[in-house]
Short mmCIF file of C-alpha atoms in Angstrom, two decimals:
data_model
loop_
_atom_site.label_atom_id
_atom_site.label_comp_id
_atom_site.label_asym_id
_atom_site.label_seq_id
_atom_site.Cartn_x
_atom_site.Cartn_y
_atom_site.Cartn_z
CA MET A 1 15.87 -101.08 -49.01
CA LYS A 2 13.79 -100.88 -45.91
CA HIS A 3 15.87 -97.97 -44.65
CA LEU A 4 15.49 -96.15 -47.95
CA ASN A 5 11.69 -96.41 -47.81
CA LEU A 6 11.68 -95.05 -44.29
CA LEU A 7 13.88 -92.17 -45.38
CA ASN A 8 11.58 -91.37 -48.33
CA LYS A 9 8.56 -91.50 -46.06
CA ALA A 10 10.19 -89.19 -43.56
CA PHE A 11 11.20 -86.82 -46.37
CA LEU A 12 7.60 -86.76 -47.67
CA ASN A 13 6.27 -86.05 -44.17
CA PHE A 14 8.82 -83.27 -43.78
CA ASN A 15 7.78 -81.76 -47.13
CA GLN A 16 4.13 -81.90 -46.16
CA ALA A 17 4.88 -80.29 -42.79
CA ALA A 18 6.99 -77.63 -44.50
CA ILE A 19 4.17 -76.90 -46.94
CA LYS A 20 1.68 -76.64 -44.07
CA LEU A 21 4.10 -74.45 -42.14
CA LYS A 22 4.58 -72.26 -45.19
CA ASP A 23 0.80 -71.98 -45.64
CA SER A 24 0.37 -71.14 -41.96
CA TYR A 25 3.17 -68.58 -42.15
CA GLU A 26 1.62 -66.98 -45.23
CA LYS A 27 -1.77 -66.88 -43.52
CA LEU A 28 -0.16 -65.47 -40.37
CA GLN A 29 1.70 -62.92 -42.47
CA ALA A 30 -1.54 -61.93 -44.16
CA LYS A 31 -3.24 -61.69 -40.77
CA VAL A 32 -0.39 -59.58 -39.40
CA GLY A 33 -0.72 -57.34 -42.44
CA GLU A 34 -4.43 -56.98 -41.80
CA LEU A 35 -3.79 -56.29 -38.13
CA ASN A 36 -1.09 -53.74 -39.03
CA LEU A 37 -3.50 -51.99 -41.35
CA GLU A 38 -6.18 -52.10 -38.67
CA LEU A 39 -3.66 -50.85 -36.07
CA GLU A 40 -2.55 -48.05 -38.37
CA GLU A 41 -6.18 -47.08 -38.88
CA LYS A 42 -6.78 -47.21 -35.12
CA ASN A 43 -3.65 -45.10 -34.57
CA ARG A 44 -4.82 -42.59 -37.15
CA CYS A 45 -8.21 -42.40 -35.46
CA LEU A 46 -6.53 -42.11 -32.04
CA GLN A 47 -4.17 -39.38 -33.28
CA ALA A 48 -7.10 -37.56 -34.86
CA SER A 49 -9.06 -37.90 -31.62
CA LEU A 50 -6.09 -36.70 -29.56
CA LYS A 51 -5.56 -33.77 -31.91
CA GLU A 52 -9.26 -32.95 -31.74
CA ASN A 53 -9.14 -33.11 -27.93
CA GLU A 54 -5.99 -30.95 -27.93
CA ASP A 55 -7.64 -28.46 -30.28
CA ILE A 56 -10.73 -28.35 -28.06
CA LYS A 57 -8.52 -27.97 -24.98
CA ASN A 58 -6.57 -25.12 -26.61
CA TYR A 59 -9.80 -23.53 -27.82
CA LEU A 60 -11.34 -23.69 -24.34
CA LYS A 61 -8.09 -22.39 -22.83
CA SER A 62 -8.09 -19.55 -25.35
CA ILE A 63 -11.68 -18.70 -24.36
CA LEU A 64 -10.75 -18.91 -20.67
CA GLU A 65 -7.74 -16.61 -21.14
CA SER A 66 -9.73 -14.09 -23.17
CA LEU A 67 -12.46 -13.68 -20.55
CA PRO A 68 -12.57 -10.22 -18.91
CA CYS A 69 -12.95 -11.87 -15.50
CA GLY A 70 -10.81 -14.26 -13.49
CA VAL A 71 -11.73 -17.95 -13.33
CA ILE A 72 -10.34 -20.44 -10.79
CA ALA A 73 -11.25 -24.14 -10.63
CA LEU A 74 -11.18 -25.76 -7.17
CA ASP A 75 -11.25 -29.39 -6.07
CA ALA A 76 -13.46 -30.80 -3.31
CA GLU A 77 -10.99 -29.60 -0.64
CA LYS A 78 -11.03 -26.08 -2.17
CA ASN A 79 -7.47 -26.38 -3.47
CA VAL A 80 -6.61 -24.57 -6.71
CA LEU A 81 -6.69 -26.86 -9.77
CA THR A 82 -6.32 -24.30 -12.54
CA PHE A 83 -6.79 -20.60 -13.22
CA ASN A 84 -6.54 -18.04 -16.01
CA ARG A 85 -4.14 -15.11 -16.26
CA LYS A 86 -6.88 -12.61 -15.40
CA ALA A 87 -7.48 -14.32 -12.04
CA GLN A 88 -3.77 -14.16 -11.24
CA SER A 89 -3.68 -10.50 -12.31
CA ILE A 90 -6.71 -9.52 -10.19
CA ILE A 91 -5.43 -11.32 -7.09
CA GLY A 92 -1.99 -9.84 -7.73
CA ILE A 93 0.35 -12.67 -6.73
CA PRO A 94 2.88 -14.61 -8.88
CA ALA A 95 1.48 -17.52 -10.91
CA GLU A 96 3.73 -20.03 -9.14
CA GLU A 97 2.13 -19.06 -5.82
CA MET A 98 -1.41 -19.63 -7.11
CA LYS A 99 -1.57 -23.14 -5.71
CA GLY A 100 -2.71 -25.01 -2.63
CA SER A 101 -5.56 -23.84 -0.42
CA PHE A 102 -7.64 -21.07 -1.97
CA CYS A 103 -8.79 -20.15 1.54
CA ALA A 104 -5.15 -19.53 2.54
CA ILE A 105 -4.60 -17.35 -0.55
CA LEU A 106 -7.61 -15.17 0.29
CA THR A 107 -6.82 -14.87 4.00
CA SER A 108 -3.02 -14.76 4.30
CA ARG A 109 -2.16 -13.11 0.97
CA LEU A 110 -5.14 -10.77 0.54
CA GLY A 111 -6.02 -10.16 4.18
CA ILE A 112 -9.69 -11.13 3.90
CA PRO A 113 -11.13 -12.26 7.28
CA VAL A 114 -11.16 -16.07 7.70
CA ARG A 115 -14.83 -16.12 8.80
CA ASP A 116 -15.94 -14.35 5.60
CA VAL A 117 -13.86 -16.65 3.37
CA GLU A 118 -15.05 -19.87 5.02
CA SER A 119 -18.69 -18.76 4.81
CA PHE A 120 -18.20 -17.97 1.11
CA LEU A 121 -16.37 -21.21 0.19
CA ASN A 122 -18.65 -23.53 2.18
CA ALA A 123 -21.91 -22.26 0.67
CA LYS A 124 -23.91 -25.15 -0.82
CA THR A 125 -25.45 -23.04 -3.58
CA ILE A 126 -24.22 -20.11 -5.64
CA SER A 127 -22.48 -17.64 -3.34
CA ASN A 128 -21.47 -14.01 -3.94
CA PHE A 129 -18.94 -12.05 -1.94
CA GLU A 130 -17.26 -8.63 -2.16
CA ALA A 131 -13.97 -7.82 -0.46
CA ARG A 132 -11.53 -4.97 -0.05
CA ILE A 133 -7.89 -5.96 -0.57
CA LYS A 134 -4.46 -4.33 -0.64
CA LYS A 135 -2.94 -4.40 -4.12
CA ASP A 136 -0.17 -2.44 -5.84
CA TYR A 137 0.29 -0.08 -2.87
CA SER A 138 -3.38 0.87 -2.82
CA THR A 139 -6.82 -0.48 -1.94
CA ALA A 140 -8.69 -2.56 -4.51
CA TYR A 141 -12.16 -4.12 -4.47
CA ILE A 142 -12.97 -7.58 -5.84
CA SER A 143 -16.17 -9.52 -6.38
CA LEU A 144 -16.14 -13.33 -6.04
CA ASN A 145 -18.79 -15.79 -7.20
CA ILE A 146 -18.55 -19.54 -6.48
CA THR A 147 -20.61 -22.26 -8.17
CA ALA A 148 -20.54 -26.04 -7.58
CA LEU A 149 -19.71 -28.19 -10.62
CA GLU A 150 -21.84 -31.29 -11.15
CA ASN A 151 -20.39 -34.42 -12.83
CA SER A 152 -20.93 -38.18 -12.88
CA LYS A 153 -18.11 -38.80 -10.39
CA ASN A 154 -19.63 -36.58 -7.68
CA ASP A 155 -16.24 -34.89 -7.22
CA ARG A 156 -17.82 -31.76 -5.66
CA ASN A 157 -15.46 -29.49 -7.55
CA SER A 158 -16.32 -25.82 -7.92
CA VAL A 159 -15.46 -22.78 -10.01
CA VAL A 160 -14.83 -19.26 -8.73
CA VAL A 161 -15.35 -16.19 -10.92
CA ILE A 162 -13.43 -13.09 -9.79
CA GLN A 163 -13.94 -9.53 -11.03
CA ASP A 164 -12.05 -6.34 -10.24
CA ILE A 165 -14.75 -3.86 -9.24
CA THR A 166 -12.36 -1.19 -7.94
CA ARG A 167 -13.36 1.46 -10.45
CA LEU A 168 -17.08 0.78 -9.97
CA LYS A 169 -16.71 0.87 -6.19
CA ARG A 170 -14.73 4.11 -6.29
CA LEU A 171 -17.35 5.68 -8.54
CA GLU A 172 -20.06 4.63 -6.07
CA ILE A 173 -18.06 6.02 -3.14
CA GLN A 174 -17.31 9.22 -5.05
CA ALA A 175 -20.98 9.65 -6.03
CA GLN A 176 -22.07 9.20 -2.41
CA ARG A 177 -19.33 11.55 -1.26
CA ASN A 178 -20.22 14.20 -3.86
CA SER A 179 -23.87 14.04 -2.85
CA LYS A 180 -22.89 14.61 0.79
CA LEU A 181 -20.45 17.37 -0.11
CA ILE A 182 -23.01 19.31 -2.13
CA ALA A 183 -25.55 19.25 0.69
CA ILE A 184 -22.98 19.95 3.40
CA GLY A 185 -21.30 22.65 1.30
CA LYS A 186 -24.56 24.56 0.91
CA MET A 187 -25.25 24.27 4.60
CA ALA A 188 -21.68 25.31 5.51
CA ALA A 189 -21.79 28.37 3.24
CA LYS A 190 -25.10 29.50 4.71
CA MET A 191 -23.89 28.94 8.28
CA ALA A 192 -20.62 30.76 7.59
CA HIS A 193 -22.38 33.84 6.24
CA GLU A 194 -24.93 33.85 9.07
CA ILE A 195 -22.18 33.59 11.69
CA ARG A 196 -19.60 35.88 10.07
CA ASN A 197 -21.76 39.02 10.07
CA PRO A 198 -22.42 39.13 13.84
CA LEU A 199 -18.83 37.98 14.45
CA GLY A 200 -17.54 41.16 12.82
CA SER A 201 -19.73 43.30 15.05
CA ILE A 202 -18.67 41.38 18.18
CA GLU A 203 -14.98 41.77 17.30
CA ILE A 204 -15.36 45.54 16.71
CA PHE A 205 -17.23 46.12 19.97
CA ALA A 206 -14.78 43.92 21.91
CA SER A 207 -11.83 45.88 20.47
CA VAL A 208 -13.44 49.18 21.51
CA LEU A 209 -14.10 47.82 25.01
CA ARG A 210 -10.47 46.67 25.37
CA LYS A 211 -9.31 50.26 24.93
CA GLU A 212 -11.73 51.62 27.51
CA LEU A 213 -11.54 48.87 30.15
CA SER A 214 -8.85 47.76 32.57
CA GLY A 215 -8.15 44.92 34.99
CA GLU A 216 -10.37 41.83 34.86
CA SER A 217 -12.82 43.52 32.49
CA LYS A 218 -10.02 44.12 29.97
CA LYS A 219 -8.96 40.44 30.27
CA MET A 220 -12.53 39.38 29.50
CA ALA A 221 -12.55 41.64 26.42
CA ASP A 222 -9.20 40.10 25.35
CA TYR A 223 -10.71 36.63 25.76
CA ILE A 224 -13.70 37.65 23.61
CA CYS A 225 -11.37 38.91 20.84
CA SER A 226 -9.33 35.68 20.96
CA ALA A 227 -12.46 33.50 20.86
CA VAL A 228 -13.81 35.53 17.93
CA LYS A 229 -10.56 34.94 15.99
CA ASN A 230 -10.76 31.18 16.64
CA LEU A 231 -14.39 31.12 15.56
CA ASN A 232 -13.52 33.17 12.48
CA HIS A 233 -10.83 30.59 11.59
CA ILE A 234 -13.46 27.83 11.78
CA VAL A 235 -15.82 29.87 9.60
CA CYS A 236 -13.01 30.39 7.05
CA ASN A 237 -12.52 26.61 6.93
CA TYR A 238 -16.23 26.18 6.25
CA LEU A 239 -16.07 28.74 3.44
CA PHE A 240 -12.96 27.11 1.96
CA PHE A 241 -14.77 23.78 2.05
CA SER A 242 -17.97 25.11 0.48
CA ARG A 243 -16.16 27.13 -2.21
CA PHE A 244 -13.35 24.71 -2.96
CA PRO A 245 -10.95 26.51 -5.35
CA LYS A 246 -10.26 25.02 -8.76
CA ALA A 247 -6.78 23.53 -9.03
CA ARG A 248 -4.43 25.57 -11.24
CA LEU A 249 -2.30 22.79 -12.66
CA LYS A 250 1.22 23.33 -13.93
CA LYS A 251 4.56 21.54 -13.80
CA MET A 252 5.84 21.52 -10.22
CA ASP A 253 8.34 19.74 -7.99
CA ILE A 254 6.55 17.74 -5.28
CA HIS A 255 9.77 17.49 -3.24
CA LYS A 256 10.00 21.30 -3.07
CA CYS A 257 6.32 21.47 -2.11
CA LEU A 258 6.94 19.05 0.77
CA ASP A 259 10.00 21.05 1.89
CA ASP A 260 7.94 24.26 1.86
CA THR A 261 5.25 22.56 3.95
CA ILE A 262 7.77 21.32 6.53
CA ASN A 263 9.29 24.81 6.79
CA SER A 264 5.86 26.38 7.32
CA ILE A 265 4.78 24.00 10.07
CA TRP A 266 7.64 24.69 12.51
CA PHE A 267 5.38 26.64 14.89
CA VAL A 268 3.26 23.57 15.76
CA LYS A 269 5.95 20.86 15.66
CA ARG A 270 6.43 20.74 19.44
CA ASP A 271 8.77 17.77 20.16
CA VAL A 272 7.98 16.02 16.89
CA LYS A 273 10.86 15.08 14.58
CA ILE A 274 10.16 15.12 10.83
CA THR A 275 12.39 12.84 8.70
CA LYS A 276 12.57 13.01 4.90
CA LYS A 277 13.26 9.96 2.71
CA TYR A 278 12.87 11.15 -0.86
CA GLN A 279 13.58 8.17 -3.15
CA ALA A 280 11.50 9.10 -6.21
CA SER A 281 13.72 9.88 -9.20
CA LYS A 282 10.74 11.34 -11.10
CA HIS A 283 9.19 13.92 -8.79
CA PHE A 284 7.71 16.53 -11.13
CA ILE A 285 3.92 16.46 -11.41
CA ASN A 286 1.14 18.48 -13.00
CA GLY A 287 -0.24 20.13 -9.88
CA ASP A 288 -1.23 23.17 -7.87
CA HIS A 289 1.64 23.97 -5.48
CA GLU A 290 -0.47 25.85 -2.92
CA LEU A 291 -3.28 23.30 -2.79
CA LEU A 292 -0.87 20.37 -2.41
CA LYS A 293 1.00 22.33 0.25
CA GLN A 294 -2.34 22.75 2.06
CA ALA A 295 -3.02 19.00 1.76
CA SER A 296 0.45 18.10 3.09
CA PHE A 297 0.07 20.64 5.91
CA ASN A 298 -3.27 19.16 6.98
CA ILE A 299 -1.89 15.59 7.01
CA ILE A 300 1.23 16.54 8.99
CA LEU A 301 -0.87 18.62 11.41
CA ASN A 302 -3.22 15.66 11.86
CA SER A 303 -0.20 13.44 12.67
CA ILE A 304 1.23 15.96 15.14
CA GLN A 305 -2.12 16.14 16.95
CA ALA A 306 -2.21 12.31 17.18
CA ILE A 307 1.26 12.11 18.78
CA LYS A 308 1.67 12.34 22.55
CA THR A 309 5.45 12.25 23.13
CA ASN A 310 8.67 11.44 21.23
CA GLY A 311 6.92 11.90 17.94
CA ILE A 312 8.45 10.88 14.62
CA ILE A 313 6.89 11.69 11.25
CA THR A 314 8.57 10.16 8.20
CA ILE A 315 7.83 11.52 4.74
CA GLU A 316 8.78 9.12 1.92
CA THR A 317 8.50 9.30 -1.86
CA HIS A 318 8.73 6.43 -4.32
CA ASN A 319 8.02 5.93 -8.02
CA HIS A 320 5.78 3.15 -9.32
CA PHE A 321 5.90 2.18 -12.97
CA ASN A 322 2.75 0.57 -14.38
CA GLU A 323 0.94 1.76 -17.52
CA GLU A 324 1.71 5.25 -16.20
CA THR A 325 4.47 6.52 -13.93
CA TRP A 326 3.24 7.48 -10.47
CA ILE A 327 4.79 9.07 -7.43
CA GLU A 328 3.75 7.87 -4.00
CA ILE A 329 4.02 10.31 -1.10
CA LYS A 330 3.81 8.57 2.24
CA PHE A 331 3.34 10.24 5.65
CA ILE A 332 4.11 7.79 8.47
CA ASP A 333 3.71 8.68 12.16
CA ASN A 334 4.04 6.87 15.49
CA GLY A 335 0.92 8.43 16.96
CA GLU A 336 -2.12 6.89 18.59
CA GLY A 337 -3.48 5.38 15.39
CA ILE A 338 -7.06 5.17 14.16
CA SER A 339 -9.59 2.58 15.27
CA GLU A 340 -10.96 0.12 12.71
CA ASN A 341 -14.46 1.57 13.17
CA ASP A 342 -13.30 5.10 12.32
CA ILE A 343 -10.87 4.48 9.46
CA ASP A 344 -13.57 4.55 6.76
CA LYS A 345 -14.99 7.82 8.10
CA ILE A 346 -11.90 10.01 8.45
CA PHE A 347 -12.37 11.71 5.07
CA ASP A 348 -16.03 12.51 5.76
CA PRO A 349 -16.76 16.23 6.33
CA PHE A 350 -17.05 17.22 10.01
CA PHE A 351 -15.95 13.79 11.26
CA THR A 352 -13.45 14.13 14.10
CA THR A 353 -12.39 12.18 17.18
CA LYS A 354 -10.66 15.22 18.71
CA GLU A 355 -12.19 17.42 21.40
CA LYS A 356 -11.30 20.47 19.30
CA GLY A 357 -11.44 20.73 15.54
CA THR A 358 -13.86 21.10 12.67
CA GLY A 359 -13.39 17.69 11.09
CA LEU A 360 -12.71 19.35 7.73
CA GLY A 361 -8.91 18.97 7.46
CA LEU A 362 -8.77 15.48 5.93
CA SER A 363 -11.92 16.07 3.90
CA ILE A 364 -10.18 19.04 2.27
CA VAL A 365 -7.12 16.81 1.65
CA HIS A 366 -9.33 14.27 -0.13
CA ASN A 367 -10.84 16.98 -2.34
CA ILE A 368 -7.39 18.33 -3.25
CA ILE A 369 -6.03 14.90 -4.21
CA ASP A 370 -9.19 14.16 -6.24
CA SER A 371 -8.69 17.41 -8.16
CA HIS A 372 -5.20 16.16 -9.14
CA GLN A 373 -6.51 12.80 -10.47
CA GLY A 374 -4.80 11.06 -7.57
CA THR A 375 -5.76 8.68 -4.80
CA ILE A 376 -5.25 8.73 -1.04
CA GLN A 377 -5.26 5.67 1.21
CA VAL A 378 -4.73 5.24 4.93
CA GLU A 379 -3.40 2.33 6.96
CA SER A 380 -3.50 2.43 10.73
CA THR A 381 -3.30 0.26 13.80
CA LYS A 382 -4.69 1.58 17.05
CA GLY A 383 -1.82 2.42 19.39
CA GLN A 384 0.88 1.91 16.72
CA GLY A 385 0.59 4.81 14.31
CA THR A 386 -0.81 5.77 10.93
CA ALA A 387 0.41 5.93 7.33
CA PHE A 388 -1.23 8.15 4.70
CA SER A 389 -0.33 7.25 1.13
CA ILE A 390 -0.96 9.64 -1.78
CA MET A 391 -0.54 8.50 -5.40
CA LEU A 392 -0.18 11.17 -8.09
CA PRO A 393 0.60 10.81 -11.81
CA VAL A 394 4.08 12.02 -12.77
CA PHE A 395 4.41 14.91 -15.22
CA GLU A 396 5.17 13.59 -18.72
CA GLU A 397 6.88 15.87 -21.24
#
């Protein structure tokens, strides 16, 4: 009997514990349900917040990509953090290479002097900088603006805004050039007329004297006639420059034009070898054969005059396919080269580093290429040679 009572008591205790456990489990289950609901609500809020942040991020990225200028974010060490497509396009290097030191990108890839880049990047306030770079086989101009970004972490990050100002710069250069050309052209025309009239009289009298004189006197008269012809050639150049003929554009083969030029320059080639490397498959342009022949002649003559011995002039053609198809004509020589101080002046009228010459040859070339909606660039290293590069639009049927 005693054992039965103990068993009943134990059974009652077990039932009470089971009831309490059941109550606790039900309460816990209810609490878990509440927590699950709360967690679901938190997750919904978090997802909504993440989506909102993603939407804002995409919106800001869309704004960044739609800007007409390039934008590059830099960290405190001036390494590239992020950039938009326009920045990559303006700088002109593949997107996967737009990383690491921005200073290295500007100096090693774009050829901007290290001193200029460091001065620009280390400015403590807003800094502006313009640079000339090589891009797509020609010279381009870019404008850079750097601004420090302020935040609570004092990260000293910065943002660089880049703009392609090539067209604006070329318009400025062309406007300055046109202003000079107008003034110089008027002066050249007046000088040519003033000189040409007495030149004619001198030549006539010298020719008469040649017939009547002999010995040393006749040699002096011959010298006068020769000098008059040289002076008359210079005057003709002045007149050509001041009354630049309008280009008569029609479909023409630039390769044939180059061949004609080479054939016509044999009398001044001396010991210079001219090599042709025509690689352009599309070589018909809308141009003036005679004017472009004159331009080619002047460039080749300029190269010949810059070569001392064992001269080699290579003429290359290539096509470039962008929004339009272009043909590049390149004249490469192994002459003396052009100094860095002179390279920006070589197309200026009357600028020359030679003892003899009018300084009009390359200026006339520039005018001819301009009249064909083309561009001309020059690269040169003193003592190593020079390369003239002409870009002309290909004739489209």
